[in-house]
Short mmCIF file of C-alpha atoms in Angstrom, two decimals:
data_model
loop_
_atom_site.label_atom_id
_atom_site.label_comp_id
_atom_site.label_asym_id
_atom_site.label_seq_id
_atom_site.Cartn_x
_atom_site.Cartn_y
_atom_site.Cartn_z
CA MET A 1 156.53 102.89 72.68
CA GLU A 2 154.66 106.07 71.84
CA ILE A 3 152.87 106.03 68.69
CA SER A 4 152.32 109.79 67.43
CA MET A 5 149.33 110.03 64.72
CA MET A 6 149.87 112.94 62.27
CA ASN A 7 147.91 113.16 58.43
CA ARG A 8 148.16 112.78 55.51
CA GLN A 9 149.52 109.84 53.72
CA ALA A 10 148.36 108.13 51.03
CA GLY A 11 145.93 86.38 57.59
CA VAL A 12 143.24 85.69 59.23
CA VAL A 13 141.63 82.32 59.83
CA LYS A 14 138.51 81.83 58.13
CA PRO A 15 135.54 81.81 60.13
CA ASP A 16 132.64 79.06 59.80
CA LEU A 17 129.61 80.08 57.87
CA PHE A 18 126.36 81.00 59.38
CA PRO A 19 123.08 80.97 57.93
CA PHE A 20 121.93 84.24 55.72
CA ARG A 21 124.91 83.89 53.87
CA THR A 22 126.90 84.70 57.06
CA VAL A 23 130.30 84.21 58.56
CA SER A 24 130.86 84.36 62.31
CA GLY A 25 133.71 86.03 63.94
CA SER A 26 134.85 84.83 67.60
CA HIS A 27 135.70 86.74 70.78
CA LYS A 28 139.06 86.14 72.29
CA SER A 29 140.64 86.66 75.61
CA THR A 30 143.60 88.77 75.04
CA ARG A 31 146.46 90.23 77.14
CA LEU A 32 146.02 94.06 77.74
CA LEU A 33 148.07 96.82 76.10
CA SER A 34 151.38 97.35 77.64
CA GLY A 35 151.62 100.46 79.94
CA SER A 36 154.64 101.78 77.57
CA THR A 37 152.38 101.39 74.63
CA ARG A 38 150.36 105.06 74.02
CA VAL A 39 148.17 106.08 71.24
CA GLN A 40 148.37 109.87 70.16
CA PHE A 41 146.31 111.63 68.26
CA HIS A 42 146.88 115.24 67.12
CA THR A 43 143.59 116.82 65.93
CA THR A 44 143.24 120.07 64.30
CA ILE A 45 140.40 121.11 61.61
CA ASP A 46 141.06 119.63 58.74
CA LYS A 47 112.99 91.06 43.88
CA ARG A 48 110.24 91.24 44.27
CA ARG A 49 107.84 94.33 44.17
CA VAL A 50 106.14 95.12 47.32
CA GLY A 51 102.94 96.09 45.66
CA GLY A 52 99.30 96.91 46.31
CA VAL A 53 97.69 99.67 48.94
CA LYS A 54 97.13 97.88 52.23
CA ALA A 55 95.38 99.34 55.52
CA VAL A 56 97.53 101.54 58.00
CA ARG A 57 97.40 101.25 61.77
CA SER A 58 95.09 103.60 63.04
CA GLU A 59 96.58 102.69 66.58
CA ILE A 60 99.94 101.86 67.96
CA ALA A 61 100.39 98.33 66.28
CA VAL A 62 102.67 96.83 68.95
CA ASP A 63 101.92 96.92 72.79
CA GLU A 64 104.61 98.89 74.06
CA LYS A 65 104.68 97.54 77.73
CA GLN A 66 104.75 94.08 76.27
CA SER A 67 107.85 95.23 73.89
CA GLN A 68 109.56 96.73 76.89
CA GLN A 69 109.07 93.54 78.75
CA SER A 70 110.28 91.38 75.92
CA ILE A 71 113.39 93.35 75.31
CA SER A 72 114.26 92.99 79.11
CA LYS A 73 113.93 89.23 79.38
CA PRO A 74 117.61 87.60 79.01
CA LYS A 75 117.80 85.27 76.00
CA ARG A 76 121.33 85.82 74.68
CA THR A 77 123.37 82.73 74.90
CA GLU A 78 125.87 83.39 72.09
CA PRO A 79 128.65 86.32 72.32
CA VAL A 80 127.93 89.57 70.12
CA ARG A 81 130.36 90.29 67.39
CA LEU A 82 131.93 93.51 68.11
CA PHE A 83 133.11 96.40 65.45
CA VAL A 84 134.18 100.04 65.50
CA GLY A 85 133.61 102.26 62.81
CA LEU A 86 136.52 103.93 60.87
CA PRO A 87 136.11 107.88 60.50
CA LEU A 88 133.71 108.76 57.45
CA ASP A 89 136.24 110.46 55.88
CA SER A 90 139.17 107.66 55.94
CA VAL A 91 139.29 107.95 52.40
CA SER A 92 139.25 111.41 50.54
CA GLU A 93 137.35 112.26 47.32
CA CYS A 94 140.53 111.88 45.69
CA SER A 95 140.63 108.26 46.75
CA VAL A 96 143.66 108.79 49.02
CA VAL A 97 143.73 107.62 52.74
CA ASN A 98 143.07 109.74 55.45
CA HIS A 99 144.43 109.82 59.07
CA SER A 100 146.77 106.73 58.15
CA LYS A 101 149.28 106.70 61.00
CA ALA A 102 146.19 107.36 63.69
CA ILE A 103 144.10 104.68 61.78
CA ALA A 104 147.03 102.06 61.97
CA ALA A 105 147.71 102.54 65.61
CA GLY A 106 143.94 102.32 66.40
CA LEU A 107 143.58 99.31 64.61
CA ARG A 108 146.24 97.86 66.89
CA ALA A 109 144.37 99.12 70.07
CA LEU A 110 141.12 97.76 69.22
CA LYS A 111 142.97 94.22 68.24
CA LEU A 112 144.47 94.24 71.48
CA LEU A 113 141.66 95.22 73.07
CA GLY A 114 139.56 91.83 71.99
CA ALA A 115 137.42 93.75 68.93
CA ASP A 116 136.45 91.39 66.19
CA GLY A 117 136.62 94.28 63.54
CA VAL A 118 136.21 97.27 61.98
CA GLU A 119 133.42 98.96 59.87
CA LEU A 120 134.62 100.77 56.72
CA PRO A 121 132.21 103.17 55.08
CA VAL A 122 132.39 103.41 51.44
CA PHE A 123 131.00 106.25 49.36
CA TRP A 124 129.82 105.87 45.69
CA GLY A 125 130.84 109.30 44.79
CA VAL A 126 134.60 108.77 45.88
CA VAL A 127 135.19 105.46 43.77
CA GLN A 128 132.97 106.29 40.61
CA PRO A 129 133.11 110.22 40.61
CA GLU A 130 133.25 111.03 36.51
CA SER A 131 131.96 108.11 34.76
CA LEU A 132 129.50 105.40 34.44
CA ASP A 133 132.20 102.94 33.45
CA ARG A 134 135.47 103.93 35.44
CA PHE A 135 136.00 102.86 39.24
CA ASP A 136 138.90 103.73 41.43
CA TRP A 137 139.25 101.83 44.52
CA THR A 138 142.80 102.63 45.48
CA GLY A 139 142.29 104.07 48.56
CA TYR A 140 139.51 101.98 50.05
CA LEU A 141 141.86 98.77 48.98
CA THR A 142 144.33 100.27 51.02
CA LEU A 143 142.58 100.37 54.07
CA ALA A 144 141.03 96.94 53.67
CA HIS A 145 144.78 95.84 53.49
CA MET A 146 145.50 97.71 56.65
CA VAL A 147 142.82 95.93 58.36
CA ARG A 148 143.90 92.51 57.18
CA ASP A 149 147.40 93.27 58.40
CA ALA A 150 145.88 94.06 62.16
CA GLY A 151 144.47 90.80 62.20
CA LEU A 152 140.82 92.28 62.29
CA LEU A 153 137.67 91.40 60.33
CA LEU A 154 135.84 94.14 58.19
CA ARG A 155 132.37 95.34 57.56
CA VAL A 156 131.90 97.32 54.62
CA SER A 157 129.00 99.89 54.38
CA LEU A 158 128.29 100.97 50.80
CA HIS A 159 126.87 104.35 50.54
CA PRO A 160 125.16 105.25 46.78
CA TYR A 161 123.65 108.43 48.38
CA ALA A 162 125.38 111.79 49.49
CA HIS A 163 126.13 112.18 53.27
CA THR A 164 125.96 114.79 55.47
CA PHE A 165 129.54 114.54 56.91
CA PRO A 166 132.04 114.67 55.37
CA GLY A 167 129.94 116.02 52.88
CA PHE A 168 130.92 114.00 49.95
CA PRO A 169 128.34 114.18 47.15
CA ILE A 170 127.16 111.55 44.78
CA PRO A 171 129.00 111.09 41.67
CA GLN A 172 129.57 114.13 39.57
CA TRP A 173 127.95 112.56 36.51
CA LEU A 174 125.18 111.45 38.45
CA GLU A 175 124.70 114.94 39.84
CA SER A 176 124.90 116.48 36.14
CA VAL A 177 122.05 114.19 35.36
CA SER A 178 119.69 115.63 38.18
CA ASP A 179 120.85 119.05 37.60
CA SER A 180 119.22 118.74 34.03
CA ASP A 181 116.43 117.03 35.57
CA PRO A 182 115.70 118.16 38.82
CA ASP A 183 112.70 115.96 39.39
CA LEU A 184 114.79 112.93 39.96
CA LEU A 185 115.32 114.02 43.52
CA PHE A 186 113.06 113.84 46.25
CA THR A 187 111.18 117.28 46.69
CA ASP A 188 109.23 118.62 49.56
CA ARG A 189 105.58 120.72 49.34
CA SER A 190 107.17 123.97 48.71
CA GLY A 191 109.30 122.52 45.74
CA ARG A 192 112.76 122.23 47.72
CA ARG A 193 114.93 119.46 46.37
CA ARG A 194 117.27 117.07 48.53
CA HIS A 195 120.28 116.90 46.36
CA GLY A 196 122.23 113.75 46.65
CA CYS A 197 119.20 111.65 47.10
CA LEU A 198 117.14 110.04 43.95
CA SER A 199 113.60 109.74 44.07
CA PHE A 200 112.72 106.13 44.78
CA SER A 201 109.88 106.47 41.98
CA VAL A 202 112.64 106.64 39.26
CA ASP A 203 114.09 103.24 40.56
CA GLU A 204 113.47 101.63 37.24
CA LEU A 205 113.01 104.51 34.72
CA PRO A 206 116.01 104.73 32.01
CA VAL A 207 117.12 108.12 33.43
CA LEU A 208 120.84 107.64 33.57
CA SER A 209 122.00 107.71 29.91
CA GLY A 210 119.69 105.05 29.16
CA LYS A 211 120.09 103.16 32.41
CA THR A 212 117.91 102.81 35.32
CA PRO A 213 119.19 103.78 39.05
CA LEU A 214 119.03 100.08 39.86
CA GLN A 215 121.36 99.17 36.84
CA ALA A 216 123.83 101.67 38.19
CA LEU A 217 123.76 100.30 41.53
CA GLU A 218 124.09 97.17 40.52
CA THR A 219 127.23 98.05 38.58
CA PHE A 220 128.73 99.50 41.87
CA PHE A 221 127.87 96.67 44.11
CA ALA A 222 129.34 94.19 41.10
CA SER A 223 132.63 96.60 40.92
CA PHE A 224 133.15 96.34 44.74
CA ARG A 225 132.43 92.64 44.53
CA ASP A 226 135.15 91.93 41.77
CA SER A 227 137.84 94.24 43.27
CA PHE A 228 137.75 92.92 46.75
CA ALA A 229 137.21 89.18 45.66
CA ASP A 230 140.34 87.99 47.31
CA LEU A 231 139.19 89.30 51.08
CA PHE A 232 135.69 88.14 51.26
CA GLY A 233 135.50 85.67 54.15
CA SER A 234 138.70 85.99 55.56
CA VAL A 235 138.56 89.78 55.96
CA ILE A 236 135.39 91.02 54.80
CA THR A 237 132.55 89.29 56.63
CA ASP A 238 129.68 91.62 56.39
CA VAL A 239 128.36 94.01 53.83
CA MET A 240 125.71 96.75 54.13
CA VAL A 241 124.24 98.26 51.47
CA GLY A 242 122.75 101.70 51.56
CA LEU A 243 119.12 102.18 51.01
CA GLY A 244 118.45 105.89 51.63
CA PRO A 245 119.41 109.20 53.47
CA ASP A 246 122.52 108.33 55.63
CA GLY A 247 122.30 104.80 54.38
CA GLU A 248 119.13 104.21 56.08
CA LEU A 249 115.73 103.01 54.57
CA ARG A 250 113.58 106.15 54.87
CA TYR A 251 112.47 109.26 53.05
CA PRO A 252 114.51 112.32 53.69
CA SER A 253 111.46 113.70 55.86
CA ILE A 254 113.72 115.92 57.72
CA PRO A 255 116.64 116.92 55.52
CA SER A 256 118.81 119.11 57.82
CA VAL A 257 121.13 118.38 60.47
CA ALA A 258 120.17 121.15 62.67
CA SER A 259 116.29 120.27 62.08
CA ARG A 260 117.00 116.85 63.15
CA THR A 261 117.96 118.09 66.44
CA GLN A 262 114.47 119.69 66.95
CA VAL A 263 112.61 117.80 69.53
CA SER A 264 109.43 119.05 67.76
CA ALA A 265 110.51 118.17 64.51
CA VAL A 266 107.45 116.34 62.49
CA GLY A 267 109.27 116.53 58.76
CA GLU A 268 107.66 116.65 55.68
CA PHE A 269 106.34 114.36 52.96
CA GLN A 270 108.85 113.81 50.29
CA CYS A 271 106.29 113.23 47.22
CA TYR A 272 106.29 116.04 45.24
CA ASP A 273 108.73 115.45 42.41
CA LYS A 274 106.65 114.55 39.38
CA TYR A 275 107.83 111.13 38.93
CA MET A 276 106.31 110.40 42.57
CA LEU A 277 103.03 112.59 41.75
CA ALA A 278 102.64 110.51 38.52
CA ASN A 279 102.81 107.29 40.72
CA LEU A 280 100.41 108.59 42.96
CA LYS A 281 98.27 109.56 40.30
CA HIS A 282 98.27 106.15 38.74
CA GLN A 283 97.60 104.51 42.35
CA ALA A 284 94.63 106.59 43.12
CA GLU A 285 92.76 105.88 39.69
CA ASN A 286 93.29 102.48 40.46
CA THR A 287 91.35 102.72 43.57
CA GLY A 288 88.89 104.46 41.92
CA ASN A 289 89.50 108.00 43.70
CA PRO A 290 91.09 110.08 40.88
CA LEU A 291 91.10 113.14 43.44
CA TRP A 292 93.11 111.32 45.91
CA GLY A 293 96.23 111.44 43.36
CA LEU A 294 96.31 115.31 42.84
CA ALA A 295 98.84 116.11 45.58
CA GLY A 296 100.04 114.67 49.13
CA PRO A 297 98.07 116.16 52.03
CA HIS A 298 97.04 119.69 52.06
CA ASP A 299 96.53 119.96 55.77
CA ALA A 300 100.28 118.43 57.05
CA PRO A 301 102.53 120.34 59.40
CA GLY A 302 105.86 121.98 58.12
CA TYR A 303 109.46 120.45 59.03
CA ASN A 304 109.61 121.56 62.66
CA GLU A 305 105.83 122.24 63.65
CA THR A 306 104.27 120.08 66.04
CA PRO A 307 101.59 117.51 64.88
CA ASN A 308 98.63 119.12 65.83
CA SER A 309 99.47 122.50 64.37
CA ASP A 310 97.50 121.59 61.26
CA GLY A 311 94.91 118.97 60.79
CA PHE A 312 96.34 116.00 59.22
CA PHE A 313 97.95 114.39 62.39
CA LYS A 314 95.77 115.57 65.06
CA ASP A 315 95.09 112.50 67.77
CA HIS A 316 91.53 112.63 67.41
CA GLY A 317 89.83 113.42 64.26
CA GLY A 318 92.96 114.05 62.25
CA SER A 319 92.71 113.32 58.54
CA TRP A 320 95.37 110.70 58.58
CA GLU A 321 92.74 108.50 60.06
CA ALA A 322 90.34 109.03 57.43
CA PRO A 323 90.12 106.97 54.07
CA TYR A 324 92.35 109.88 51.91
CA GLY A 325 95.06 109.61 54.77
CA GLN A 326 95.01 105.79 54.82
CA PHE A 327 95.38 105.29 51.29
CA PHE A 328 98.23 108.07 51.10
CA LEU A 329 99.98 106.72 53.87
CA SER A 330 99.83 103.07 52.44
CA TRP A 331 101.09 104.28 49.14
CA TYR A 332 103.91 106.25 50.67
CA SER A 333 105.15 103.47 52.76
CA ASN A 334 104.59 100.62 50.13
CA LEU A 335 106.82 102.94 47.93
CA LEU A 336 109.72 103.06 50.66
CA LEU A 337 109.39 99.17 51.09
CA GLY A 338 109.34 98.69 47.33
CA HIS A 339 112.68 100.48 46.89
CA GLY A 340 114.31 98.45 49.88
CA ASP A 341 113.29 95.29 48.48
CA ARG A 342 114.39 96.36 44.81
CA VAL A 343 117.95 97.48 46.12
CA LEU A 344 117.96 94.36 48.57
CA SER A 345 117.48 91.80 45.78
CA ILE A 346 120.23 93.43 43.46
CA ALA A 347 122.71 92.89 46.67
CA SER A 348 121.55 89.39 47.08
CA LYS A 349 122.17 88.61 43.56
CA VAL A 350 125.45 90.29 43.40
CA PHE A 351 126.79 88.78 46.64
CA ASP A 352 124.78 85.74 46.43
CA ASP A 353 127.73 83.05 46.41
CA LEU A 354 129.82 84.98 48.78
CA PRO A 355 130.48 83.90 52.28
CA VAL A 356 129.29 87.31 53.80
CA ARG A 357 126.37 88.71 55.97
CA LEU A 358 124.30 91.03 54.05
CA SER A 359 122.15 94.07 55.59
CA GLY A 360 120.47 97.27 55.28
CA LYS A 361 119.68 99.76 57.77
CA VAL A 362 116.16 101.17 59.08
CA ALA A 363 116.07 104.54 61.00
CA LEU A 364 115.21 104.98 64.60
CA VAL A 365 112.67 107.57 64.32
CA HIS A 366 111.41 108.40 68.11
CA ALA A 367 109.74 111.99 67.87
CA TRP A 368 106.26 111.76 68.65
CA HIS A 369 106.15 108.15 69.03
CA ARG A 370 103.89 108.68 72.23
CA THR A 371 101.03 110.18 70.14
CA ARG A 372 98.28 108.05 68.18
CA ALA A 373 99.73 109.32 64.67
CA ARG A 374 103.34 109.07 65.08
CA ALA A 375 103.91 111.90 62.64
CA ALA A 376 107.72 111.92 62.66
CA GLU A 377 107.60 107.67 62.00
CA LEU A 378 105.04 108.34 58.97
CA THR A 379 106.66 111.13 56.95
CA ALA A 380 110.12 109.02 57.30
CA GLY A 381 107.81 106.13 55.65
CA TYR A 382 107.13 103.99 58.36
CA CYS A 383 103.49 102.42 58.94
CA ASP A 384 104.45 98.94 60.31
CA TYR A 385 107.81 97.78 61.31
CA ASP A 386 106.54 94.08 60.69
CA ALA A 387 106.22 95.10 56.92
CA VAL A 388 109.85 96.18 56.95
CA ALA A 389 111.12 93.04 58.34
CA GLN A 390 109.36 91.28 56.23
CA VAL A 391 111.37 93.00 53.41
CA PHE A 392 114.69 91.94 54.55
CA ALA A 393 113.54 88.49 55.48
CA ARG A 394 112.57 87.93 51.92
CA ASN A 395 115.76 88.84 50.64
CA SER A 396 117.99 86.92 53.46
CA CYS A 397 119.42 90.30 54.67
CA GLY A 398 119.87 91.49 58.27
CA VAL A 399 118.93 94.76 59.72
CA VAL A 400 121.21 97.35 60.97
CA VAL A 401 119.42 99.43 63.90
CA PRO A 402 121.07 102.75 65.27
CA GLY A 403 120.38 104.45 68.36
CA MET A 404 120.80 101.67 70.89
CA GLU A 405 122.36 103.97 73.92
CA LEU A 406 119.21 106.30 73.62
CA LEU A 407 117.24 106.26 76.58
CA ASP A 408 113.51 107.54 76.95
CA GLY A 409 114.23 109.78 80.16
CA GLU A 410 117.20 111.73 78.36
CA GLN A 411 114.94 113.02 75.70
CA ARG A 412 113.82 116.68 75.95
CA ASP A 413 110.05 115.87 74.78
CA ALA A 414 107.81 113.13 76.62
CA CYS A 415 106.07 112.21 73.51
CA SER A 416 109.71 111.09 72.29
CA SER A 417 110.53 107.12 72.96
CA PRO A 418 113.59 105.59 71.62
CA GLU A 419 113.26 102.60 73.52
CA SER A 420 109.89 101.90 72.40
CA VAL A 421 110.85 102.19 68.99
CA MET A 422 113.91 99.88 69.53
CA ALA A 423 111.84 97.37 71.11
CA GLU A 424 109.14 97.41 68.18
CA ILE A 425 111.91 97.03 65.40
CA MET A 426 113.75 94.18 67.41
CA ALA A 427 110.21 92.32 68.41
CA ALA A 428 109.57 92.57 64.53
CA CYS A 429 112.70 91.06 63.31
CA GLU A 430 112.74 88.00 66.05
CA ARG A 431 109.39 87.27 64.53
CA HIS A 432 110.60 86.87 61.04
CA GLY A 433 114.01 85.49 61.63
CA VAL A 434 116.10 88.78 60.80
CA PRO A 435 119.36 89.05 62.38
CA VAL A 436 120.14 92.55 63.96
CA THR A 437 123.42 94.38 63.76
CA GLY A 438 123.04 97.25 66.50
CA GLU A 439 124.84 100.72 66.43
CA ASN A 440 124.87 103.53 68.94
CA SER A 441 124.30 107.26 67.54
CA SER A 442 127.50 108.83 68.42
CA ALA A 443 130.47 108.20 71.01
CA ALA A 444 129.58 111.65 72.13
CA ALA A 445 126.48 109.96 73.49
CA ALA A 446 127.48 107.23 75.10
CA ALA A 447 128.19 107.80 78.64
CA ALA A 448 128.02 105.12 81.16
CA THR A 449 124.47 105.03 81.14
CA GLY A 450 124.30 104.73 77.38
CA PHE A 451 126.68 101.67 77.40
CA ARG A 452 124.37 100.34 80.04
CA ARG A 453 121.70 100.45 77.71
CA ILE A 454 123.50 99.01 74.97
CA ASN A 455 124.03 96.10 77.18
CA LYS A 456 120.69 95.61 77.84
CA CYS A 457 119.51 95.66 73.94
CA LEU A 458 122.38 93.28 73.60
CA LEU A 459 121.67 90.58 76.10
CA SER A 460 117.95 90.72 75.89
CA SER A 461 117.65 90.00 72.37
CA SER A 462 118.49 86.41 70.34
CA ALA A 463 118.23 88.40 66.95
CA VAL A 464 121.17 90.62 67.59
CA GLU A 465 124.49 89.13 66.43
CA THR A 466 126.63 92.03 65.89
CA PHE A 467 126.89 95.57 67.29
CA THR A 468 129.35 98.30 65.51
CA TYR A 469 130.45 101.19 67.81
CA GLN A 470 130.38 104.46 66.09
CA ARG A 471 132.74 105.74 65.53
CA MET A 472 136.84 105.82 65.85
CA GLY A 473 138.11 109.36 66.31
CA ALA A 474 139.64 111.96 68.73
CA GLU A 475 136.73 111.91 70.76
CA PHE A 476 136.46 108.10 70.91
CA PHE A 477 139.91 107.72 72.28
CA SER A 478 139.80 110.83 74.58
CA PRO A 479 140.42 110.34 78.45
CA GLU A 480 136.59 110.64 79.22
CA HIS A 481 135.59 108.03 76.69
CA TRP A 482 138.12 105.30 76.30
CA PRO A 483 137.76 104.18 79.68
CA LEU A 484 134.12 103.73 79.39
CA PHE A 485 134.47 101.95 75.92
CA THR A 486 137.13 99.28 77.45
CA ALA A 487 135.14 98.46 80.30
CA PHE A 488 131.97 97.98 77.92
CA VAL A 489 134.43 95.45 75.37
CA ARG A 490 135.51 93.49 78.88
CA GLY A 491 131.89 93.15 79.83
CA MET A 492 130.98 91.98 76.30
CA THR A 493 133.58 89.45 75.95
CA GLU A 494 133.32 88.26 79.55
CA LEU A 495 137.18 88.18 79.81
CA GLU A 496 138.30 85.63 82.77
CA LEU A 497 141.35 86.77 83.54
CA THR A 498 144.25 84.01 84.08
CA GLY A 499 147.50 84.54 85.98
CA ASP A 500 149.34 85.79 82.91
CA ASP A 501 146.24 88.11 81.91
CA VAL A 502 146.29 89.79 85.01
CA VAL A 503 147.57 93.57 84.60
CA SER A 504 150.76 94.02 86.75
CA GLY A 505 151.62 97.22 88.58
CA LYS A 506 152.73 99.28 85.86
CA GLU A 507 150.67 97.61 83.11
CA THR A 508 147.42 99.56 82.00
CA LEU A 509 145.03 100.25 79.04
CA ALA A 510 146.81 103.30 78.08
CA LEU A 511 144.67 106.26 77.17
CA PRO A 512 145.68 108.61 74.24
CA MET A 513 148.24 111.22 75.30
CA ASN A 514 147.08 114.67 74.27
CA ALA A 515 143.13 113.51 73.65
CA ALA A 516 142.24 115.70 76.55
CA ALA A 517 143.93 118.60 75.17
CA ALA A 518 142.36 118.03 71.63
CA PRO A 519 140.04 120.79 70.29
CA ALA A 520 136.38 119.92 69.58
CA THR A 521 135.95 119.32 66.02
CA SER A 522 133.02 119.82 64.07
CA VAL A 523 130.53 117.25 63.81
CA GLY A 524 128.46 115.64 61.08
CA ARG A 525 124.77 114.43 61.72
CA ASN A 526 125.60 111.92 64.70
CA ASP A 527 129.43 111.67 64.57
CA ARG A 528 132.49 113.71 65.89
CA GLU A 529 135.42 112.67 63.61
CA MET A 530 139.13 112.98 63.61
CA GLN A 531 140.03 115.98 61.88
CA THR A 532 143.22 116.54 59.89
CA VAL A 533 145.67 119.12 58.95
#
């Protein structure tokens, strides 16, 4: 049987409940795909406030060697649930399902392979484009029912912010409000605005036709809950709420895709909208140093400069260690944590009585990690990973951590260390009892060495309960990638083939037929997606 996928067309058993408002899936041994089944992809272009200002570390807070040793010690006794991300543009801005035949065939392949489920990215701008009061969940409901019919579970990621790819904006009504008051958006030192991402300082201000952004988010979450009520627990087992740019709890310190690939990228502080500056001024006056509240650091480097190109982040004698620097970094980080706490608190209230795991995503910011200041982490808002983990623990939410396939030895800059940052985040989550969902950065990056690194992370930490592989598409099903992924899945599920399960002479896990000939398509931040006619 050959399944050809073109574009564009418009009862599983309820698992047991887990702590953290969670449900569990189970891995099952399964027969391999028949050799006569082929999947063909045609690709063309188409609750509490985190308050107060506290001291920031002046040295690396966690011993990296100790962290690396802890991540290498085998601890896992239970299988990790495996999900695969659906394409970011699975639903169009018109709420129509894209790639419907391709996705349906992909779901069947993943079910046969033994995956537990898929992850569905949901964008606020798609479901509530024109009005504060009107939602359209048609496309996402169609996809959820396709997942249910395929016998898979569903993780849903709710994205309130604009996303780099596929270019979905924030809702039109929200964009109109920000156009009339640009200070609602994050702003850098030069006055450039980050369109599609509201400043964390306006969370509780009635700037949206008398409503606060938090109230609008609560309406978004509640509408999702009500529209998918019959799927929770049986199909929808996990809900991730977006906390910032690309769903991550961070400042948009490096706003462009191109800049984020620069190994020298330090980023810039995003604190120059009038609401952030008013907040900074208030905090400075409360500490008895009103001059500290006039602006952000004057001697911080630009987006793609090195830490030592100016005085703020210098390893020795940098003003980040001076009293003003410590004050500013604490204020900046606490504002980020306060935003995360408020959004997770609302999500906990909305989904409290449902059998789903709640989570939010942190960023794996690893550039310049091996310097004393860790400049890229500081501009993103990260001073203390324990404080981050405490926010999630306080709201009974898990943490999604991307980049599990990244290796130190593959970084172009010796000061970059994704493995050390991963170890610190994982250790903080373990200390505070926060369950972890791992992710990779992209299918393109996960070569054989990447899969080995993922397995090491999954097997070495008791905190990791789930792994979401990003992301389904032409590259995912390519002859170069698909065999590596199937081997990875078999290793995760530890299949013990019985006589009936042994693959016979002609039986094999078929590769997508024309994937090798498919044109390389354009990418978003970390994903290569199925492109459509």
